[in-house]
Amino acid sequence: MSYCVNSNCANPNNEPFATNCASCGSNLKLRNRYRASKPLGKGGFGATFLAADEGLPGFPSCVVKQLRPNTQSPSVLKMARDLFEREAFTLGKIGSHPQIPRLLDYFEEDNNFYLVQEFVDGETLKQEFERRGAFSEIDIRKILTEIFPALGFMHENGVIHRDIKPANIMRRKQDGQLVLIDFGAVSSQINKPSADEDPSGLLTNFAIGTPGFAPPEQMAMRPVYSSDLYATAMTCLYLMTGRSPKDLPHDPYTGEINWKSQVKLSDRLRVVFEKLLQQSVSQRYRSAEEAFKALESGVTVEEPPKPTFSPSSSSAIAANNSPYTNQSRTSSGSSNTQAPNSRIQSQRYGGQGSYNDSGMLTTGNTRSTTRNSNNTNELKGGRRVIVEYGQGKRNFANQDYSKGSFGSATLAGIVMSRSKLVEADFCNSDLTGASFQGANLSQARLNSANLREAKMQRAILIKSDLGSASMILADLREANLQSAYMSKADLSGANLSGANLKGAYLNQANLNGTNLCGADLKGAKISDEQLAQAKTNWGTIRPDGSKRLF
């Protein structure tokens, strides 16, 4: 059967190979390739359909998700388009994990936006509960052991799922592994629109999650990584009791769920749930990795260890037999309220030494960055940033480090050469003339930042967000910008010769006079018109992998 995806169609069912809908006349093949066969669900953001990919042999199944703006006003459509592009970028970034469906395609058609994802054949945990009844503590421990590593990978990539619930966790039929599905409410922490920018409610309706399973801060549109941990615990309560969170008793003064009278748990698991279900973000686990370790050891970590970035820390972690150490991906929980585990930071950075007050890489038994000053507020510039980063801080937006004080977003001329600032947040900051030569800014948030004339030679900016950043005349020679998000960035006159731009998203970026000689743009999202504005040579690798012959 062919199913019409037009939301206004009176009779969407059609013959299997029909070209147009018999009822409303709409084209039944999206992008002349994807044919919907039945609806899987619908909500405020749009609808989800099971479809066949007729562009591949055998017409394999896939899932098509349709985002329908609730108005056709140009401003809302523009906002929806920006959200959609960022959503696709985010899903493409995390789809390499075996417990997250891969993003196969995305496109716009008739003012609707479509995401095409891998189809996961299986049964949701909600369906499994309805079939077999309540889950035991052993079952719940297995679920948490599988879900925490997947959440940790997502959070490491700056992504909050925002809609964890029994219906959005699938047990794959092929291997019995749990898979996180329905990222319709997924949100990157990067450059979220404010309520004032969304008067129609389009974005708010799209990303708020499910009441009851979502914690208070998420319902207030301030989600953090531990919001997913709270929702995971709520999901487990449902699986053990069969009761929706709204049906569980709660304390009328604190709002906390009185769940302990509803389930019988061992002391170890009860302690884990107590921390997962805290109303206050500061009282929960800071990361999925920390929650996983507590689940395995029964130890609740109260304070993060001070960062040392030492080789011994790295080897100690490597010796730990857990999904977080057997894989290279770990969860850092890099929001303002969740300081990352410094031992994991040491492992991720290779344990090759430490960073001094100026952010310079040193080796040997160098003092920890947290010991460089008894009064951090007395420091300024790059020294203060690196010390605070070592203490777990990640948000440096809207701050003035020029005089050791806070206020206007002034970081102009800051020197951070060779510093390690993975996942640091410099959104909207003035970084004019700043020096980040050789710095590691992977997954950093630099959207809308002023990086005019910044020195960023050989900097690592893998998967960083540079959307709408001003990078006029910036020096990015041999920088690694693989999979970076650079939509609408102003790179006019910038030097990106020899830069790695594989898979970078450069849609609508200003490349007037940009030096792309010898740059690798394989798989990058960039138009021929943009390339024509830039300086290229025979060494420039184009998006299709080819080189110029002249």
Coordinates of C-alpha atoms in Angstrom, one line a residue:
M1 CA 0.0 0.0 0.0
S2 CA 1.1 3.6 -0.7
Y3 CA 0.3 6.1 2.1
C4 CA -0.2 9.8 1.4
V5 CA 1.8 12.0 3.8
N6 CA -0.3 15.1 3.1
S7 CA -1.7 15.9 6.6
N8 CA -4.9 17.3 5.0
C9 CA -5.7 14.2 2.9
A10 CA -9.1 12.8 3.6
N11 CA -8.2 9.3 2.3
P12 CA -4.5 8.6 2.4
N13 CA -4.6 4.9 1.5
N14 CA -3.6 4.2 -2.1
E15 CA -2.7 1.3 -4.4
P16 CA 0.8 -0.1 -3.8
F17 CA 2.5 1.5 -6.9
A18 CA 0.3 4.5 -7.5
T19 CA 2.1 7.7 -8.6
N20 CA -0.3 10.2 -7.1
C21 CA -2.8 10.1 -4.3
A22 CA -6.3 9.3 -5.6
S23 CA -7.9 11.5 -3.0
C24 CA -5.8 14.8 -2.9
G25 CA -3.4 14.3 -5.9
S26 CA -0.2 14.6 -3.9
N27 CA 2.9 12.9 -5.1
L28 CA 3.3 9.5 -3.3
K29 CA 7.0 9.3 -3.8
L30 CA 9.0 11.7 -1.7
R31 CA 12.1 13.0 -3.5
N32 CA 11.0 10.6 -6.2
R33 CA 12.4 7.9 -4.0
Y34 CA 10.7 7.2 -0.7
R35 CA 7.3 5.6 -0.7
A36 CA 5.4 5.7 2.7
S37 CA 3.4 2.5 3.4
K38 CA 1.9 3.3 6.8
P39 CA 2.0 5.9 9.7
L40 CA 4.0 5.0 12.8
G41 CA 3.0 8.0 14.9
K42 CA 2.2 11.7 14.9
G43 CA 2.6 14.6 17.3
G44 CA 2.9 18.4 17.5
F45 CA 6.0 18.4 15.3
G46 CA 4.6 16.3 12.5
A47 CA 4.4 12.6 11.7
T48 CA 6.5 9.4 11.3
F49 CA 6.0 6.8 8.5
L50 CA 7.4 3.4 7.6
A51 CA 8.6 3.7 4.0
A52 CA 10.4 1.9 1.3
D53 CA 13.5 3.3 -0.4
E54 CA 12.8 2.6 -4.0
G55 CA 16.2 4.1 -5.0
L56 CA 18.0 1.0 -3.8
P57 CA 17.7 -2.7 -4.9
G58 CA 15.1 -4.6 -3.0
F59 CA 13.4 -1.5 -1.7
P60 CA 14.7 -1.7 1.8
S61 CA 12.6 -0.3 4.7
C62 CA 13.4 3.0 6.3
V63 CA 11.7 5.5 8.6
V64 CA 10.6 8.9 7.3
K65 CA 10.0 11.7 9.8
Q66 CA 8.1 14.7 8.6
L67 CA 8.4 18.1 10.4
R68 CA 5.3 20.2 9.6
P69 CA 5.6 23.9 10.5
N70 CA 2.3 25.1 12.0
T71 CA 2.3 28.2 9.8
Q72 CA 3.7 29.3 6.5
S73 CA 5.0 32.7 7.6
P74 CA 8.5 33.3 6.1
S75 CA 10.1 34.0 9.5
V76 CA 8.8 30.7 11.0
L77 CA 9.8 28.7 7.8
K78 CA 13.3 30.2 8.1
M79 CA 13.5 29.2 11.7
A80 CA 12.2 25.7 11.0
R81 CA 14.7 25.3 8.2
D82 CA 17.6 26.3 10.5
L83 CA 16.3 23.9 13.2
F84 CA 15.9 21.2 10.6
E85 CA 19.4 21.6 9.2
R86 CA 21.0 21.6 12.7
E87 CA 18.9 18.6 13.6
A88 CA 20.1 16.7 10.6
F89 CA 23.7 17.6 11.4
T90 CA 23.3 16.4 14.9
L91 CA 21.7 13.1 13.9
G92 CA 24.4 12.5 11.3
K93 CA 27.0 13.1 14.0
I94 CA 25.6 10.5 16.5
G95 CA 24.3 7.9 14.1
S96 CA 27.6 6.0 14.0
H97 CA 26.7 4.4 17.4
P98 CA 25.3 0.8 17.1
Q99 CA 22.4 1.8 19.5
I100 CA 21.3 4.8 17.5
P101 CA 19.6 4.6 14.1
R102 CA 21.7 6.0 11.2
L103 CA 20.6 9.1 9.4
L104 CA 20.2 8.1 5.7
D105 CA 18.9 11.3 4.1
Y106 CA 17.3 14.6 4.7
F107 CA 15.5 17.1 2.4
E108 CA 12.8 19.7 2.1
E109 CA 9.7 19.3 -0.1
D110 CA 6.6 21.5 -0.3
N111 CA 7.6 23.5 2.8
N112 CA 7.8 20.3 4.8
F113 CA 11.1 18.9 6.1
Y114 CA 12.0 15.2 6.1
L115 CA 14.5 13.0 7.9
V116 CA 15.1 9.5 6.6
Q117 CA 16.5 7.1 9.2
E118 CA 17.5 3.4 9.5
F119 CA 14.5 1.2 10.2
V120 CA 14.9 -0.8 13.4
D121 CA 12.9 -4.0 13.4
G122 CA 11.9 -5.0 16.9
E123 CA 9.6 -4.3 19.9
T124 CA 9.6 -1.2 22.1
L125 CA 10.0 -1.6 25.9
K126 CA 6.4 -0.4 26.2
Q127 CA 5.2 -3.2 23.9
E128 CA 7.4 -5.7 25.7
F129 CA 5.8 -4.7 29.0
E130 CA 2.3 -5.0 27.7
R131 CA 3.2 -8.5 26.4
R132 CA 5.1 -9.9 29.4
G133 CA 4.2 -7.8 32.4
A134 CA 6.4 -6.1 35.1
F135 CA 10.2 -6.2 34.8
S136 CA 12.3 -7.5 37.6
E137 CA 15.3 -5.8 39.2
I138 CA 17.6 -8.0 37.1
D139 CA 15.9 -6.9 34.0
I140 CA 16.2 -3.2 35.0
R141 CA 19.9 -3.5 35.7
K142 CA 20.4 -5.0 32.3
I143 CA 18.5 -2.1 30.7
L144 CA 20.5 0.5 32.5
T145 CA 23.8 -1.2 31.7
E146 CA 22.9 -1.0 28.0
I147 CA 21.3 2.5 27.9
F148 CA 23.9 4.4 29.9
P149 CA 26.8 3.9 27.4
A150 CA 24.5 5.0 24.5
L151 CA 23.5 8.1 26.4
G152 CA 27.1 8.8 27.3
F153 CA 28.0 8.8 23.6
M154 CA 25.2 11.1 22.8
H155 CA 26.1 13.5 25.6
E156 CA 29.7 13.5 24.6
N157 CA 28.6 14.7 21.2
G158 CA 26.6 17.6 22.8
V159 CA 23.2 16.0 22.2
I160 CA 20.3 15.6 24.6
H161 CA 17.6 13.1 23.5
R162 CA 14.8 14.8 25.5
D163 CA 12.2 12.1 25.0
I164 CA 13.4 9.0 26.8
K165 CA 10.4 6.8 27.6
P166 CA 9.4 3.1 27.1
A167 CA 8.0 3.8 23.7
N168 CA 11.3 5.2 22.5
I169 CA 13.5 2.4 23.5
M170 CA 13.5 -0.5 21.0
R171 CA 14.7 -4.0 21.5
R172 CA 16.2 -5.0 18.1
K173 CA 14.9 -8.3 16.9
Q174 CA 18.2 -9.2 15.2
D175 CA 20.4 -9.2 18.3
G176 CA 18.2 -8.2 21.3
Q177 CA 20.2 -5.0 21.8
L178 CA 18.4 -1.9 23.0
V179 CA 18.3 1.0 20.6
L180 CA 17.2 4.6 21.2
I181 CA 14.6 5.7 18.7
D182 CA 12.5 8.7 17.9
F183 CA 14.8 11.6 18.0
G184 CA 12.0 14.0 17.0
A185 CA 12.6 15.9 20.2
V186 CA 16.4 15.6 20.1
S187 CA 18.2 18.9 20.9
S188 CA 21.8 20.0 20.5
Q189 CA 22.9 22.3 23.3
I190 CA 24.4 24.4 20.5
N191 CA 22.7 27.7 19.8
K192 CA 19.1 27.0 21.0
P193 CA 16.5 29.6 20.0
S194 CA 14.9 31.5 22.8
A195 CA 11.2 31.8 23.4
D196 CA 11.3 35.4 22.1
E197 CA 12.6 34.1 18.8
D198 CA 9.8 31.6 18.5
P199 CA 6.5 33.4 19.0
S200 CA 4.6 30.8 17.1
G201 CA 5.6 28.0 19.5
L202 CA 6.9 25.9 16.7
L203 CA 10.2 25.1 18.3
T204 CA 8.9 24.8 21.8
N205 CA 6.3 22.2 20.8
F206 CA 8.9 20.4 18.8
A207 CA 11.4 19.8 21.7
I208 CA 9.7 19.8 25.1
G209 CA 9.5 16.0 25.6
T210 CA 6.9 13.9 27.4
P211 CA 5.4 15.3 30.7
G212 CA 6.0 13.0 33.6
F213 CA 9.1 11.3 32.1
A214 CA 10.8 14.7 31.6
P215 CA 12.3 16.4 34.7
P216 CA 11.3 19.9 35.9
E217 CA 14.2 21.7 34.3
Q218 CA 13.4 20.2 30.9
M219 CA 9.7 21.3 31.2
A220 CA 11.1 24.7 31.9
M221 CA 13.0 24.5 28.6
R222 CA 16.4 24.3 30.3
P223 CA 17.4 20.7 29.7
V224 CA 20.8 19.3 30.7
Y225 CA 22.5 16.0 30.1
S226 CA 21.2 14.5 33.4
S227 CA 17.6 15.2 32.2
D228 CA 18.0 12.1 30.1
L229 CA 19.2 10.2 33.1
Y230 CA 16.1 11.2 35.1
A231 CA 13.8 10.2 32.2
T232 CA 15.6 6.8 32.0
A233 CA 14.9 6.2 35.7
M234 CA 11.3 7.1 35.2
T235 CA 11.1 4.7 32.3
C236 CA 12.4 1.9 34.5
L237 CA 9.7 2.8 37.2
Y238 CA 7.0 2.4 34.6
L239 CA 8.5 -1.0 33.5
M240 CA 8.5 -2.2 37.1
T241 CA 5.1 -0.9 38.1
G242 CA 3.1 -0.4 34.9
R243 CA 2.2 3.1 36.2
S244 CA 2.8 6.3 34.3
P245 CA 4.8 8.9 36.2
K246 CA 1.6 11.1 36.5
D247 CA -0.1 8.2 38.3
L248 CA 2.6 7.8 40.9
P249 CA 2.1 9.5 44.3
H250 CA 4.2 12.6 44.9
D251 CA 5.1 14.9 47.7
P252 CA 2.8 18.0 47.6
Y253 CA 5.5 20.2 49.1
T254 CA 8.6 19.2 47.1
G255 CA 7.0 17.7 44.0
E256 CA 9.2 14.6 44.3
I257 CA 7.8 11.2 43.2
N258 CA 7.1 8.8 46.1
W259 CA 8.4 5.8 44.2
K260 CA 10.0 3.8 47.0
S261 CA 6.6 2.5 48.2
Q262 CA 5.9 1.2 44.7
V263 CA 8.9 -1.0 44.0
K264 CA 11.2 -3.3 46.0
L265 CA 14.9 -2.8 45.1
S266 CA 18.2 -3.9 46.6
D267 CA 20.0 -1.3 48.6
R268 CA 22.5 -0.7 45.8
L269 CA 20.0 -0.1 43.1
R270 CA 17.8 2.0 45.4
V271 CA 20.8 4.4 46.0
V272 CA 21.3 4.7 42.3
F273 CA 17.6 5.5 41.7
E274 CA 17.6 8.0 44.5
K275 CA 20.3 10.0 42.8
L276 CA 18.9 9.6 39.3
L277 CA 15.5 10.9 40.4
Q278 CA 16.6 14.0 42.3
Q279 CA 14.5 17.1 41.4
S280 CA 17.6 19.2 41.6
V281 CA 20.1 18.8 38.8
S282 CA 23.0 19.5 41.1
Q283 CA 22.1 16.4 43.2
R284 CA 22.0 14.0 40.2
Y285 CA 24.8 12.1 38.6
R286 CA 26.9 14.5 36.5
S287 CA 27.2 12.0 33.6
A288 CA 25.9 8.7 32.3
E289 CA 29.4 7.3 32.8
E290 CA 29.2 8.2 36.5
A291 CA 25.8 6.6 36.8
F292 CA 27.1 3.5 35.1
K293 CA 30.0 3.2 37.6
A294 CA 27.7 3.7 40.5
L295 CA 25.4 0.9 39.1
E296 CA 28.3 -1.5 38.8
S297 CA 30.0 -0.7 42.1
G298 CA 27.2 0.6 44.3
V299 CA 29.3 3.7 45.1
T300 CA 27.7 7.1 44.8
V301 CA 30.2 9.7 43.7
E302 CA 29.7 12.9 45.6
E303 CA 32.5 15.2 44.2
P304 CA 34.6 14.9 41.0
P305 CA 38.3 14.3 41.5
K306 CA 40.5 17.3 40.7
P307 CA 41.9 17.2 37.2
T308 CA 45.5 16.1 36.8
F309 CA 45.7 15.1 33.1
S310 CA 48.4 12.6 34.1
P311 CA 49.4 9.5 32.3
S312 CA 48.7 7.4 35.4
S313 CA 45.1 8.5 35.4
S314 CA 44.7 7.4 31.8
S315 CA 46.2 4.0 32.4
A316 CA 44.0 3.5 35.5
I317 CA 40.9 4.2 33.4
A318 CA 42.1 1.9 30.6
A319 CA 42.3 -0.9 33.1
N320 CA 38.7 -0.6 34.1
N321 CA 36.6 -3.2 32.3
S322 CA 33.5 -1.2 31.3
P323 CA 31.8 0.0 28.1
Y324 CA 33.3 3.4 28.7
T325 CA 36.8 2.2 28.7
N326 CA 36.5 -0.5 26.0
Q327 CA 35.2 2.2 23.7
S328 CA 37.0 5.4 22.9
R329 CA 33.8 7.4 23.5
T330 CA 33.0 8.6 27.0
S331 CA 30.5 10.9 28.5
S332 CA 31.7 14.3 29.7
G333 CA 28.4 15.9 30.7
S334 CA 29.7 19.4 29.7
S335 CA 26.8 21.6 30.8
N336 CA 27.3 24.3 33.4
T337 CA 25.8 22.2 36.1
Q338 CA 27.6 19.0 35.4
A339 CA 31.3 19.0 35.8
P340 CA 33.0 16.1 33.8
N341 CA 35.1 13.4 35.4
S342 CA 38.7 14.5 35.0
R343 CA 40.0 10.9 34.7
I344 CA 37.9 10.5 31.6
Q345 CA 39.2 13.8 30.3
S346 CA 42.7 12.5 30.8
Q347 CA 41.9 9.3 29.0
R348 CA 40.3 11.2 26.1
Y349 CA 43.3 13.5 25.7
G350 CA 45.7 10.6 25.8
G351 CA 47.3 11.4 29.2
Q352 CA 50.2 13.1 27.5
G353 CA 51.0 15.7 30.2
S354 CA 49.3 18.7 31.6
Y355 CA 48.6 22.4 30.7
N356 CA 50.1 25.3 32.5
D357 CA 48.6 28.7 33.3
S358 CA 49.1 30.0 29.8
G359 CA 47.4 26.9 28.3
M360 CA 50.6 25.5 27.0
L361 CA 51.1 21.7 26.8
T362 CA 53.8 20.5 29.2
T363 CA 55.1 17.0 30.1
G364 CA 56.3 15.3 33.2
N365 CA 55.1 15.9 36.7
T366 CA 53.8 19.4 36.1
R367 CA 51.5 20.9 38.7
S368 CA 47.8 20.5 38.2
T369 CA 46.0 23.4 36.7
T370 CA 43.8 23.7 39.7
R371 CA 46.9 24.5 41.9
N372 CA 48.2 27.4 39.8
S373 CA 46.5 30.0 41.9
N374 CA 44.8 30.2 45.2
N375 CA 42.5 32.9 43.9
T376 CA 41.3 32.2 40.3
N377 CA 39.6 35.6 40.1
E378 CA 43.0 37.3 40.3
L379 CA 44.0 35.6 37.0
K380 CA 43.0 37.0 33.6
G381 CA 43.1 36.1 29.9
G382 CA 44.1 32.6 28.8
R383 CA 45.6 31.7 32.2
R384 CA 42.2 32.1 33.9
V385 CA 40.3 30.3 31.2
I386 CA 42.6 27.2 31.4
V387 CA 42.6 27.1 35.2
E388 CA 38.8 27.3 35.3
Y389 CA 38.5 24.7 32.5
G390 CA 40.7 22.4 34.6
Q391 CA 38.3 22.9 37.5
G392 CA 35.4 21.6 35.4
K393 CA 34.0 24.9 33.9
R394 CA 32.9 24.7 30.3
N395 CA 30.8 27.9 29.7
F396 CA 33.0 30.9 29.0
A397 CA 30.3 32.9 27.0
N398 CA 29.3 36.4 28.0
Q399 CA 32.3 36.9 30.3
D400 CA 35.1 39.4 30.4
Y401 CA 38.5 38.0 31.2
S402 CA 40.5 41.1 30.2
K403 CA 40.6 42.4 33.8
G404 CA 39.7 39.3 35.8
S405 CA 36.1 40.3 36.0
F406 CA 32.8 39.3 34.5
G407 CA 30.4 41.3 32.3
S408 CA 30.5 41.9 28.6
A409 CA 31.6 39.0 26.5
T410 CA 35.2 40.2 26.0
L411 CA 37.9 37.7 25.2
A412 CA 39.5 39.7 22.5
G413 CA 43.2 39.0 22.0
I414 CA 43.2 36.1 24.4
V415 CA 46.1 33.7 24.1
M416 CA 45.2 30.0 24.2
S417 CA 47.8 28.4 22.0
R418 CA 48.0 24.6 22.2
S419 CA 45.4 24.6 25.0
K420 CA 42.9 21.8 25.4
L421 CA 39.3 23.2 25.5
V422 CA 37.2 20.3 24.3
E423 CA 33.5 21.1 24.5
A424 CA 34.1 24.6 25.8
D425 CA 31.4 27.2 25.2
F426 CA 32.4 30.5 23.7
C427 CA 29.0 31.3 22.0
N428 CA 28.5 35.0 21.1
S429 CA 31.9 35.9 22.6
D430 CA 34.2 38.5 21.2
L431 CA 37.4 36.6 20.3
T432 CA 38.8 39.2 17.9
G433 CA 42.5 38.4 17.2
A434 CA 42.5 35.6 19.7
S435 CA 45.3 33.0 19.4
F436 CA 44.2 29.3 19.4
Q437 CA 47.2 28.0 17.4
G438 CA 47.3 24.2 17.8
A439 CA 44.5 24.2 20.3
N440 CA 42.1 21.4 20.7
L441 CA 38.6 22.8 20.4
S442 CA 36.8 19.7 19.3
Q443 CA 33.0 19.9 19.8
A444 CA 33.4 23.5 21.1
R445 CA 30.5 25.9 20.8
L446 CA 31.7 29.0 18.9
N447 CA 28.4 29.8 17.2
S448 CA 27.9 33.6 16.6
A449 CA 31.3 34.3 18.1
N450 CA 33.5 37.1 16.6
L451 CA 36.7 35.4 15.5
R452 CA 37.9 38.1 13.2
E453 CA 41.6 37.8 12.5
A454 CA 41.9 34.9 15.0
K455 CA 45.0 32.8 14.8
M456 CA 43.9 29.2 14.6
Q457 CA 46.7 27.5 12.6
R458 CA 46.6 23.7 13.0
A459 CA 43.8 24.0 15.6
I460 CA 41.5 21.0 16.1
L461 CA 37.9 21.9 15.6
I462 CA 36.3 18.5 14.9
K463 CA 32.5 18.6 15.2
S464 CA 32.6 22.1 16.6
D465 CA 29.8 24.6 16.1
L466 CA 30.9 27.7 14.2
G467 CA 27.4 28.5 12.8
S468 CA 27.0 32.2 12.1
A469 CA 30.5 33.0 13.5
S470 CA 32.4 35.9 12.1
M471 CA 35.8 34.6 10.9
I472 CA 36.8 37.3 8.6
L473 CA 40.6 37.2 7.8
A474 CA 41.0 34.4 10.4
D475 CA 44.1 32.2 9.9
L476 CA 43.0 28.5 9.9
R477 CA 45.8 27.0 7.9
E478 CA 46.0 23.2 8.3
A479 CA 43.2 23.3 10.9
N480 CA 41.1 20.2 11.4
L481 CA 37.5 21.2 10.8
Q482 CA 36.2 17.7 10.0
S483 CA 32.4 17.5 10.4
A484 CA 32.3 21.1 11.8
Y485 CA 29.1 23.0 11.6
M486 CA 29.8 26.3 9.8
S487 CA 26.4 27.3 8.3
K488 CA 26.2 31.0 7.7
A489 CA 29.7 31.6 9.0
D490 CA 31.5 34.6 7.5
L491 CA 34.9 33.3 6.2
S492 CA 35.6 36.1 3.8
G493 CA 39.3 36.5 3.4
A494 CA 40.1 33.7 5.8
N495 CA 43.0 31.4 5.2
L496 CA 42.0 27.7 5.2
S497 CA 44.8 26.4 3.0
G498 CA 45.5 22.8 3.7
A499 CA 42.6 22.6 6.1
N500 CA 40.7 19.3 6.7
L501 CA 37.0 20.2 5.9
K502 CA 35.8 16.6 5.3
G503 CA 32.0 16.4 6.0
A504 CA 31.9 20.1 7.1
Y505 CA 28.6 21.8 6.9
L506 CA 29.2 25.1 5.0
N507 CA 25.7 25.8 3.8
Q508 CA 25.2 29.6 3.2
A509 CA 28.7 30.4 4.5
N510 CA 30.4 33.5 3.0
L511 CA 33.5 32.2 1.2
N512 CA 34.3 35.4 -0.7
G513 CA 38.1 35.4 -1.1
T514 CA 38.5 32.4 1.3
N515 CA 41.8 30.6 0.6
L516 CA 40.9 26.9 0.1
C517 CA 44.1 25.9 -1.7
G518 CA 45.0 22.4 -0.8
A519 CA 41.9 22.0 1.5
D520 CA 40.1 18.7 1.7
L521 CA 36.4 19.3 1.2
K522 CA 35.4 15.7 0.5
G523 CA 31.8 15.1 1.6
A524 CA 31.4 18.8 2.7
K525 CA 28.0 20.5 2.3
I526 CA 29.0 23.4 0.0
S527 CA 27.7 24.7 -3.3
D528 CA 29.5 25.2 -6.6
E529 CA 28.6 28.9 -6.3
Q530 CA 30.4 29.1 -2.9
L531 CA 33.5 27.4 -4.3
A532 CA 33.6 29.8 -7.2
Q533 CA 33.9 32.7 -4.7
A534 CA 36.9 31.1 -3.0
K535 CA 40.5 30.6 -4.0
T536 CA 41.2 27.0 -5.0
N537 CA 44.0 25.2 -6.8
W538 CA 44.9 21.7 -8.1
G539 CA 45.4 20.5 -4.5
T540 CA 41.9 21.3 -3.4
I541 CA 39.8 18.2 -3.0
R542 CA 36.2 19.0 -4.0
P543 CA 33.1 17.6 -2.2
D544 CA 32.8 14.7 -4.7
G545 CA 36.4 13.7 -4.0
S546 CA 37.8 15.0 -7.3
K547 CA 40.5 17.6 -7.9
R548 CA 40.8 20.3 -10.4
L549 CA 42.8 19.4 -13.5
F550 CA 44.2 22.9 -14.0

